[in-house]
XYZ file of C-alpha atoms in Angstrom:
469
model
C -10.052 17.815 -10.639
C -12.857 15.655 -12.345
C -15.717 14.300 -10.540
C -13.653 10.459 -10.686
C -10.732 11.320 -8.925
C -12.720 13.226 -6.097
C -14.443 10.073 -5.590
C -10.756 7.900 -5.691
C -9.126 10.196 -3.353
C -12.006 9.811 -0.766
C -12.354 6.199 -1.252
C -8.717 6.032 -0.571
C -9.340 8.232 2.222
C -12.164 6.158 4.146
C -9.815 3.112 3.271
C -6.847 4.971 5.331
C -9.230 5.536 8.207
C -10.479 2.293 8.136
C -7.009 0.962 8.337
C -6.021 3.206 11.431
C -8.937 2.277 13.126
C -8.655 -1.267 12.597
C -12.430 -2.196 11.873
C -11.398 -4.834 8.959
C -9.292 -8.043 9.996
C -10.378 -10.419 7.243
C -8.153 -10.614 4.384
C -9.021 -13.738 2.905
C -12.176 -12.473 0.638
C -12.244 -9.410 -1.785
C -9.539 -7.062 -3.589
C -6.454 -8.013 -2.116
C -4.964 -4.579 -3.452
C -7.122 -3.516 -0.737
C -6.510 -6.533 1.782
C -2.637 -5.411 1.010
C -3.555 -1.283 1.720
C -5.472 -2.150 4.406
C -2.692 -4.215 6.404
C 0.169 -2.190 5.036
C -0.947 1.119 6.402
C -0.699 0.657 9.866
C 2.317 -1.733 9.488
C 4.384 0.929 7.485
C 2.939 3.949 10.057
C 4.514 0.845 13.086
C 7.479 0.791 11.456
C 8.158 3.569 10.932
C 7.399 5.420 14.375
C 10.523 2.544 15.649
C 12.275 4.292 12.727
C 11.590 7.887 13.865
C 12.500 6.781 16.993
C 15.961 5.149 16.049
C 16.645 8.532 14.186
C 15.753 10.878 16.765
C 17.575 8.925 19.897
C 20.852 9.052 18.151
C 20.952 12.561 17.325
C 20.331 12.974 20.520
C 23.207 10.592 21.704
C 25.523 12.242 18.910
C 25.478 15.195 21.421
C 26.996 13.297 23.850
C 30.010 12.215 22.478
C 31.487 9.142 19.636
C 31.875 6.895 22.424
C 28.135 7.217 23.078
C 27.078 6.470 19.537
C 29.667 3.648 19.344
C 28.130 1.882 22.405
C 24.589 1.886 20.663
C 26.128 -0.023 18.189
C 28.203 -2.466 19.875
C 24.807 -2.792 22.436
C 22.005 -3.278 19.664
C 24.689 -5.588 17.516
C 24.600 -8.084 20.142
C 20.957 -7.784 21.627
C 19.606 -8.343 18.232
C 21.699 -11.629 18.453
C 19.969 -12.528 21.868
C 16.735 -11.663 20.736
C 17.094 -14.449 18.021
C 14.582 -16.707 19.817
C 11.941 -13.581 20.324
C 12.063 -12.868 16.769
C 11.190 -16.739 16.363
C 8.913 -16.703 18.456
C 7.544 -13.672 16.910
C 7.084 -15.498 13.388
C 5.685 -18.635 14.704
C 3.175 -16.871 16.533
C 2.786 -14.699 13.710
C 2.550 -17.682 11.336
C 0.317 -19.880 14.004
C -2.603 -17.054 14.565
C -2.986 -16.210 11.304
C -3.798 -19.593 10.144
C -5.633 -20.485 12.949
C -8.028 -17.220 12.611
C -8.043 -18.381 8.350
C -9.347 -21.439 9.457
C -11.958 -19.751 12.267
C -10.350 -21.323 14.873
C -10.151 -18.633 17.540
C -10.040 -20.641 20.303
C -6.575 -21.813 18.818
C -5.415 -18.436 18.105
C -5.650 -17.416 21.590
C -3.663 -20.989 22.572
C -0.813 -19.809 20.116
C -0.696 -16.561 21.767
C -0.796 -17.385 25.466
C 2.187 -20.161 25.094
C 4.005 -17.736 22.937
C 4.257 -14.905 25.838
C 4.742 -17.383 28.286
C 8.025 -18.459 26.272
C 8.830 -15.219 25.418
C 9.339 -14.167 29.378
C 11.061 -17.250 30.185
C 13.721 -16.230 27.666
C 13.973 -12.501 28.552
C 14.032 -13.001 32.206
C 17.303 -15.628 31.620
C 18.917 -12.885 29.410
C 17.893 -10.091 31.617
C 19.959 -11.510 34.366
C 23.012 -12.122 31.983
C 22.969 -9.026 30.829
C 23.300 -6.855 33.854
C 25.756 -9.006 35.607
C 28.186 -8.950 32.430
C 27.776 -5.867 30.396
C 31.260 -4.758 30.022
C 32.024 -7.958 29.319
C 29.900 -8.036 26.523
C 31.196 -4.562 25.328
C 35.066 -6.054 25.578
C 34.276 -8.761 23.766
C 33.126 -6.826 21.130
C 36.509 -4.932 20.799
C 35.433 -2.036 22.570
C 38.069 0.590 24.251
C 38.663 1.334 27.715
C 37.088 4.887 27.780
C 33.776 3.388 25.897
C 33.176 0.747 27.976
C 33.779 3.244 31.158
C 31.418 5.364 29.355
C 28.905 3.342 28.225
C 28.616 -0.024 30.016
C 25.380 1.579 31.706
C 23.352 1.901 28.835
C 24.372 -1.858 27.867
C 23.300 -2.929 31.445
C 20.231 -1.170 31.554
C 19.190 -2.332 27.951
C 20.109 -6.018 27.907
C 18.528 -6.204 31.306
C 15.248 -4.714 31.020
C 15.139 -6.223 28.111
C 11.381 -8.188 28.918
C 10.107 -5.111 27.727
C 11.518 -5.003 24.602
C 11.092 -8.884 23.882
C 7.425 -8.468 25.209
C 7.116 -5.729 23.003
C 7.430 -6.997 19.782
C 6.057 -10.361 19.816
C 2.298 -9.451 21.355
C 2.677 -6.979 18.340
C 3.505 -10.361 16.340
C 0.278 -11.867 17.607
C -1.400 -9.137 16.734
C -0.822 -8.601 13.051
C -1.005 -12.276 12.823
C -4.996 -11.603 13.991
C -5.485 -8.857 11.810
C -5.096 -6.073 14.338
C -2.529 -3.980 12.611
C -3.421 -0.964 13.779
C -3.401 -2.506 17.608
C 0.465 -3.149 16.700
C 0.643 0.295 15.486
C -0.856 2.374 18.051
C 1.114 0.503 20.692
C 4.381 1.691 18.684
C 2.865 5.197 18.757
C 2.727 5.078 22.542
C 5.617 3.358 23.399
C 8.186 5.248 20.471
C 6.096 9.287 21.644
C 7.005 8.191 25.134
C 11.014 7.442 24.420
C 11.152 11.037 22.121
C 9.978 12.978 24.890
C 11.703 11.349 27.922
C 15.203 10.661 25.740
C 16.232 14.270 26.517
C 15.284 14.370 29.849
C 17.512 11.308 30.790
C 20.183 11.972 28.766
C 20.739 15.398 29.124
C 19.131 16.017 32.723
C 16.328 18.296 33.755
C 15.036 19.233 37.080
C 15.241 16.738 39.778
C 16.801 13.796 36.931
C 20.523 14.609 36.476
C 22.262 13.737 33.263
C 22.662 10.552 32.668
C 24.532 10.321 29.050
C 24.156 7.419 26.885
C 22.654 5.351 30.093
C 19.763 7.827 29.605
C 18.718 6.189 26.696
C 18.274 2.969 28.087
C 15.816 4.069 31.025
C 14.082 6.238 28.445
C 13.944 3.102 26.444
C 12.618 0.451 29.143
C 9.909 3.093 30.644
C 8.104 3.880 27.158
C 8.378 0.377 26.014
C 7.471 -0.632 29.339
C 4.139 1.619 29.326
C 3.551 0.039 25.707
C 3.548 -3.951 26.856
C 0.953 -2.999 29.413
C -1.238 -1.206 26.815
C -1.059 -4.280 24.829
C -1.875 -7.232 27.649
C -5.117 -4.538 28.754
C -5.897 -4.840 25.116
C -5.555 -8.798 25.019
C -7.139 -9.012 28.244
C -9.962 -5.901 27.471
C -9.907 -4.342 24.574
C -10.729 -4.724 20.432
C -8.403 -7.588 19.466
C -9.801 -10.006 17.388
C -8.273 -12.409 20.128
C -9.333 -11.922 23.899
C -7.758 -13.972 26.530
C -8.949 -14.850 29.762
C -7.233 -15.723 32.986
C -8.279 -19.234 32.546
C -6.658 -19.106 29.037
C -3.304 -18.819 30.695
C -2.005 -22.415 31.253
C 0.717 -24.414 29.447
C -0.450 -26.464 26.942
C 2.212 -28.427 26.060
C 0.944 -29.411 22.168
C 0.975 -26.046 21.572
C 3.768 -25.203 22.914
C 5.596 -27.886 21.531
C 4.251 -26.858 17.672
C 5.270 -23.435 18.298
C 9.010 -24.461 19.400
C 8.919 -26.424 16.116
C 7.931 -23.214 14.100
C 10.319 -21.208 15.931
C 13.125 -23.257 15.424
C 13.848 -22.123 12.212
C 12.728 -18.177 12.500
C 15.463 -18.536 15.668
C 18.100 -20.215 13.359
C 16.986 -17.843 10.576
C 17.319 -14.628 12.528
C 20.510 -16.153 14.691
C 22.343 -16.479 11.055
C 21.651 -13.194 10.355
C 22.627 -11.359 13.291
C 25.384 -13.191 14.047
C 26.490 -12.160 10.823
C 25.894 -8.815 11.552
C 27.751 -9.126 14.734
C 31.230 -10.205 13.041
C 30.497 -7.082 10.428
C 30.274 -4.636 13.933
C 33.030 -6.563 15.057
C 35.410 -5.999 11.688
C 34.114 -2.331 11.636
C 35.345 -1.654 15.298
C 39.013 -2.304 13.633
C 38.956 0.921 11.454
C 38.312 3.044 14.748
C 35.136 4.346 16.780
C 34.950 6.958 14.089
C 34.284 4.989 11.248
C 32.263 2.945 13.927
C 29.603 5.506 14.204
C 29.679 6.480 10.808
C 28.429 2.956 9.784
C 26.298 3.338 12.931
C 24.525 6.454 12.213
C 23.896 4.925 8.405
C 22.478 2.180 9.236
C 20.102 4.256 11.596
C 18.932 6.044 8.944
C 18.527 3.180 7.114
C 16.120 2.196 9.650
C 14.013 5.138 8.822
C 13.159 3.266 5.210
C 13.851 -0.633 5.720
C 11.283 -0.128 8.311
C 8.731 0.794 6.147
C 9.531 -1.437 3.448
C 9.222 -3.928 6.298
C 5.667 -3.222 7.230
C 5.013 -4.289 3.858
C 6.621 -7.515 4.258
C 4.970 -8.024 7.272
C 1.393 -7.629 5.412
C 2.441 -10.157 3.125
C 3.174 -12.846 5.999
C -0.138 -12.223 7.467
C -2.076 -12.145 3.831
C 0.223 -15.805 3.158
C -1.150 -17.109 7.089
C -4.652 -16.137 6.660
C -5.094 -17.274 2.861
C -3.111 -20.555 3.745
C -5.791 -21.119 6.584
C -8.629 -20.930 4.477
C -7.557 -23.325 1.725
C -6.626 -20.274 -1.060
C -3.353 -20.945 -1.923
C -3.482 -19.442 -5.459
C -4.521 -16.098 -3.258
C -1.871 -15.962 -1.156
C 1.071 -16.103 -3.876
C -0.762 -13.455 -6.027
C -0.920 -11.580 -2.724
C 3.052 -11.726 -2.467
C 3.965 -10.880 -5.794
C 1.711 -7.892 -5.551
C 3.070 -6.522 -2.015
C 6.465 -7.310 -3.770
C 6.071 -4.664 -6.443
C 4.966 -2.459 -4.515
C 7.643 -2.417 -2.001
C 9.923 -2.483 -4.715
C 8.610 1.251 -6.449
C 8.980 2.636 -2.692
C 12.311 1.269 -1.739
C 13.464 2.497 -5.859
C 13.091 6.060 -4.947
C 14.838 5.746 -1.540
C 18.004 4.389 -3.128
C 17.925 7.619 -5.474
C 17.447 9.847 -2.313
C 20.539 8.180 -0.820
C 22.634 7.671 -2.899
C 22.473 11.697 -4.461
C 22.253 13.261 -0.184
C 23.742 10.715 1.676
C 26.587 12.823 3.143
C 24.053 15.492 3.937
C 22.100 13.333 5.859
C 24.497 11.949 7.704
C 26.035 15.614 8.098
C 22.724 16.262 9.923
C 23.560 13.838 12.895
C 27.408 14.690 13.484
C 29.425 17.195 11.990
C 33.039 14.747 11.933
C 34.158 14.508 8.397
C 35.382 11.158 9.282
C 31.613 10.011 10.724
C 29.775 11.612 7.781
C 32.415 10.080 4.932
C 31.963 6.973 6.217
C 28.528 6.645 7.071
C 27.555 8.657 3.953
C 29.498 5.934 1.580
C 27.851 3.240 3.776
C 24.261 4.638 2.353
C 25.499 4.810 -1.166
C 26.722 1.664 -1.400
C 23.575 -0.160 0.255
C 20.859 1.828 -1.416
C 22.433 0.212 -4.879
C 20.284 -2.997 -3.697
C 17.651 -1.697 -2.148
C 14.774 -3.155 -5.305
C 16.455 -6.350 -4.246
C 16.016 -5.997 -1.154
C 12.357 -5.239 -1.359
C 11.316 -8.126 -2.886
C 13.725 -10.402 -0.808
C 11.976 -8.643 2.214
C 8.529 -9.834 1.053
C 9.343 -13.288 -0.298
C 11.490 -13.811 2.865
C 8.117 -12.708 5.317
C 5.784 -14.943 3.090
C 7.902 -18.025 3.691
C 7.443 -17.429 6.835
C 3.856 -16.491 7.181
C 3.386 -19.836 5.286
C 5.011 -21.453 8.849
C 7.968 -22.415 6.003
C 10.866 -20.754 8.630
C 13.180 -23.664 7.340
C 13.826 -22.132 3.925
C 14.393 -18.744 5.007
C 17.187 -20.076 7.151
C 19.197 -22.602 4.453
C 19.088 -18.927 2.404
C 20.565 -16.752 5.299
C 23.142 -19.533 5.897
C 23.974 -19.610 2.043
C 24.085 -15.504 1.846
C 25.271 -14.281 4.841
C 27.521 -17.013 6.154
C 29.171 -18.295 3.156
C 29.178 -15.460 0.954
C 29.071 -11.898 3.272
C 31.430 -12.733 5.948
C 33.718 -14.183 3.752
C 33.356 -11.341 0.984
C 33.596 -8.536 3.634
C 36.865 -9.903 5.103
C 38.392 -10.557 1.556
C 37.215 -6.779 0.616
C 37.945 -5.308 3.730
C 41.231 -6.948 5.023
C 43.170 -8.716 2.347
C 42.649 -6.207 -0.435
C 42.746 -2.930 1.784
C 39.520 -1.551 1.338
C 38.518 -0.680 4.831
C 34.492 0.090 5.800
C 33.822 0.327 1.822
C 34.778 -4.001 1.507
C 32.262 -4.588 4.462
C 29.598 -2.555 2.756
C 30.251 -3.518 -0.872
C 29.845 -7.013 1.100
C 26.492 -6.399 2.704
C 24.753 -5.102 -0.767
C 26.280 -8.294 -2.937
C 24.766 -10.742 0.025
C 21.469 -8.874 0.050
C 20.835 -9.186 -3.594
C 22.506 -12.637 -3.594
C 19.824 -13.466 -1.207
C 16.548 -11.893 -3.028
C 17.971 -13.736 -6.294
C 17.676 -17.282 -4.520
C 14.427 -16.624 -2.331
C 12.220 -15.311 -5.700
C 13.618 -19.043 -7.267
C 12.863 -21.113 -4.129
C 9.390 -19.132 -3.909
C 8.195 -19.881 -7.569
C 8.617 -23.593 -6.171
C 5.618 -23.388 -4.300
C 6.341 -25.743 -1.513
C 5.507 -23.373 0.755
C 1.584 -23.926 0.034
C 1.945 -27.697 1.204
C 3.083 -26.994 5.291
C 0.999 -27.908 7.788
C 0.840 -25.898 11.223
């Protein structure tokens, strides 16, 4: 190895560390190749400890039966659709703090955070209560048998009511990689996804003095390690090395903040609600070919998980690189910033798809050992991973809109791909010409590269560049 390439692998090195450890938070100076490694690192390592965690808790719930694995996926389905307005909340705050620390305004970045949390209990306390009162309701509604809902209505309870922790979670992690503090974001996930590995077993399976608990098991394991996490990150807003500290005196409503934040939200909410929701007729269509094929798709898109995550990290550097730049008056910076996260995500998500679409069926074999499960939710990988370039650079582009506080444009796309063009496709596909599971999936790859196609145009546009937050 020549003396050059000693000195590039430890300058990569001390960047890595440097990333981890969260000493850099300005990104709007310098080589934004290294703004981009810098904020990607601990956003991939985030992402993909939820990923590892996703993975690991339903092989773990495979053991306990279909039904189980089923219920995670008529449970997360529908709590992804409730927490619409966290995940808009999660980019306005995302969108708000960045620009406000671009500008140097800290004072307005902690504003933006306190009226965001405040929000974001309201919410979860409303759907908490909901939740627990009518979770085999929810599980009915969703076309769910008998024997699952006897089986699993627990786990939906205990999820969809504890689900402040959850909420909470994710959108102080928002604030954080809006400030900068990737790594903050990252560790927390470290803490809160190590806690739910070791404790899944234990409630699920029983040990000692804690019975068995099944597929509810999951759920406490769940709402105690991402329960320990949110308190980790208010000591760190409160105490610790956040670019933003708040105060108790910070903690008031401040109703122009508040309001500009709804504003912002509105679309991330309508955004994320499109999506979902469209997601949640796909569950819905699936649980008509059996709780089989069900899990199949369930386990895939699991695994999925394990790289989308990732690939989102990415995305999410690019939001806060668009925020930041935006805030101090480099627009030129930001899109070059994009395009370059873009191609990046795209050579990582390329290899993937090979991965899946040669070992699918093995890696779905390694979860549950029903030829029916691993058919399905092997073709369900195939099929996918066919637009998975597309989908990295729709990720990005999609994430810099709304870093740029531009949530609107994101939305008129989702509405346009998933709403007019998946559901419809995957019920043509599926129903009318007999496909089965492949017609939903051949519908969710056509929609995802439908909607990179459009977001690339409506980015070149620039319009972004021109909102004010």
């Amino acid at each position: 190895m020549t003396t050059s390439n000693k000195l590039t692998i430890k300058k990569v090195f001390n960047y890595f560390i440097q990333a981890l450890t969260g000493k850099e938070n300005e990104f709007v100076s310098g080589s934004i190749r290294k703004a981009i490694f810098m904020l990607s690192i601990p956003m991939i390592l985030e992402m993909m400890m939820e990923s590892i965690f996703a993975i690991v808790d339903i092989a773990y719930v495979s053991q306990v039966s279909v039904n189980a694995v089923a219920t995670i996926g008529l449970t997360e389905s529908v709590i992804t659709l409730i927490y619409a307005v966290a995940i808009g909340l999660s980019m306005a705050a995302t969108a708000l703090v960045a620009r406000r620390i671009g500008e140097k305004d800290i004072d307005g970045a902690k504003a933006a955070a306190v009226q965001a949390i405040l929000l974001g209990v309201v919410v979860s306390i409303i759907v908490g209560i909901c939740g627990f009162l009518f979770a085999k309701d929810i599980l009915a509604l969703m076309g769910a048998e008998p024997e699952l809902i006897a089986e699993g209505y627990g786990y939906t309870q205990l999820l969809i009511g504890g689900n402040v922790t959850i909420l909470l979670l994710f959108l102080i992690n928002a604030i954080f990689r809006g400030a900068g503090n990737a790594s903050v974001a990252m560790w927390t996930l470290v803490l809160s996804n190590g806690l739910n590995i070791i404790l899944d077993p234990i409630f699920i399976f029983g040990w000692g003095p804690i019975p068995e608990y099944g597929v509810t098991g999951a759920a406490i394991a769940t709402n105690i390690g991402r329960g320990t996490a949110v308190i980790f990150q208010l000591f760190v807003l409160f105490f610790g090395w956040s670019a933003i500290q708040i105060k108790i005196k910070d903690i008031i409503v401040n109703i122009k903040v508040m309001l500009n934040l709804v504003k912002v939200s509105i679309g991330g909410i309508a955004q994320f609600l499109i999506g979902t929701s469209s997601w949640v007729f796909l569950m819905r269509m699936m649980a008509e070919f059996g709780s089989e094929v069900l899990a199949g798709y369930t386990i895939a898109i699991r695994i999925m998980l394990f790289t989308l995550m990732p690939s989102w990290g990415m995305s999410n550097a690019a939001a806060t690189l668009v925020g930041q730049n935006l805030g101090a008056k480099q627009p030129d910076r930001a899109e070059i910033s994009v395009w370059k996260t873009g191609k990046y995500n795209a050579y990582f998500m390329g290899v993937v798809s090979i991965i899946y679409f040669f070992f699918s069926h093995n890696i779905v074999g390694w979860f549950n050992d029903n030829p029916i499960v691993i058919e399905n939710g092997g073709l369900c990988l195939q099929i996918i991973a066919i637009g998975y370039v597309f989908y990295a650079y729709g990720m990005v582009v999609t994430q810099a809109f709304n870093g740029a506080g531009d949530t609107g444009t994101p939305t008129k796309i989702n509405l346009v791909a998933f709403w007019m063009f998946q559901l419809p496709l995957a019920y043509l596909t599926a129903i009318t010409f007999k496909l089965g599971a492949m017609g939903v999936f051949i519908a969710i790859t056509a929609a995802e590269v439908l909607l990179a196609i459009i977001s690339i145009i409506w980015f070149r546009k620039g319009n972004w560049k021109k909102v004010q937050l």
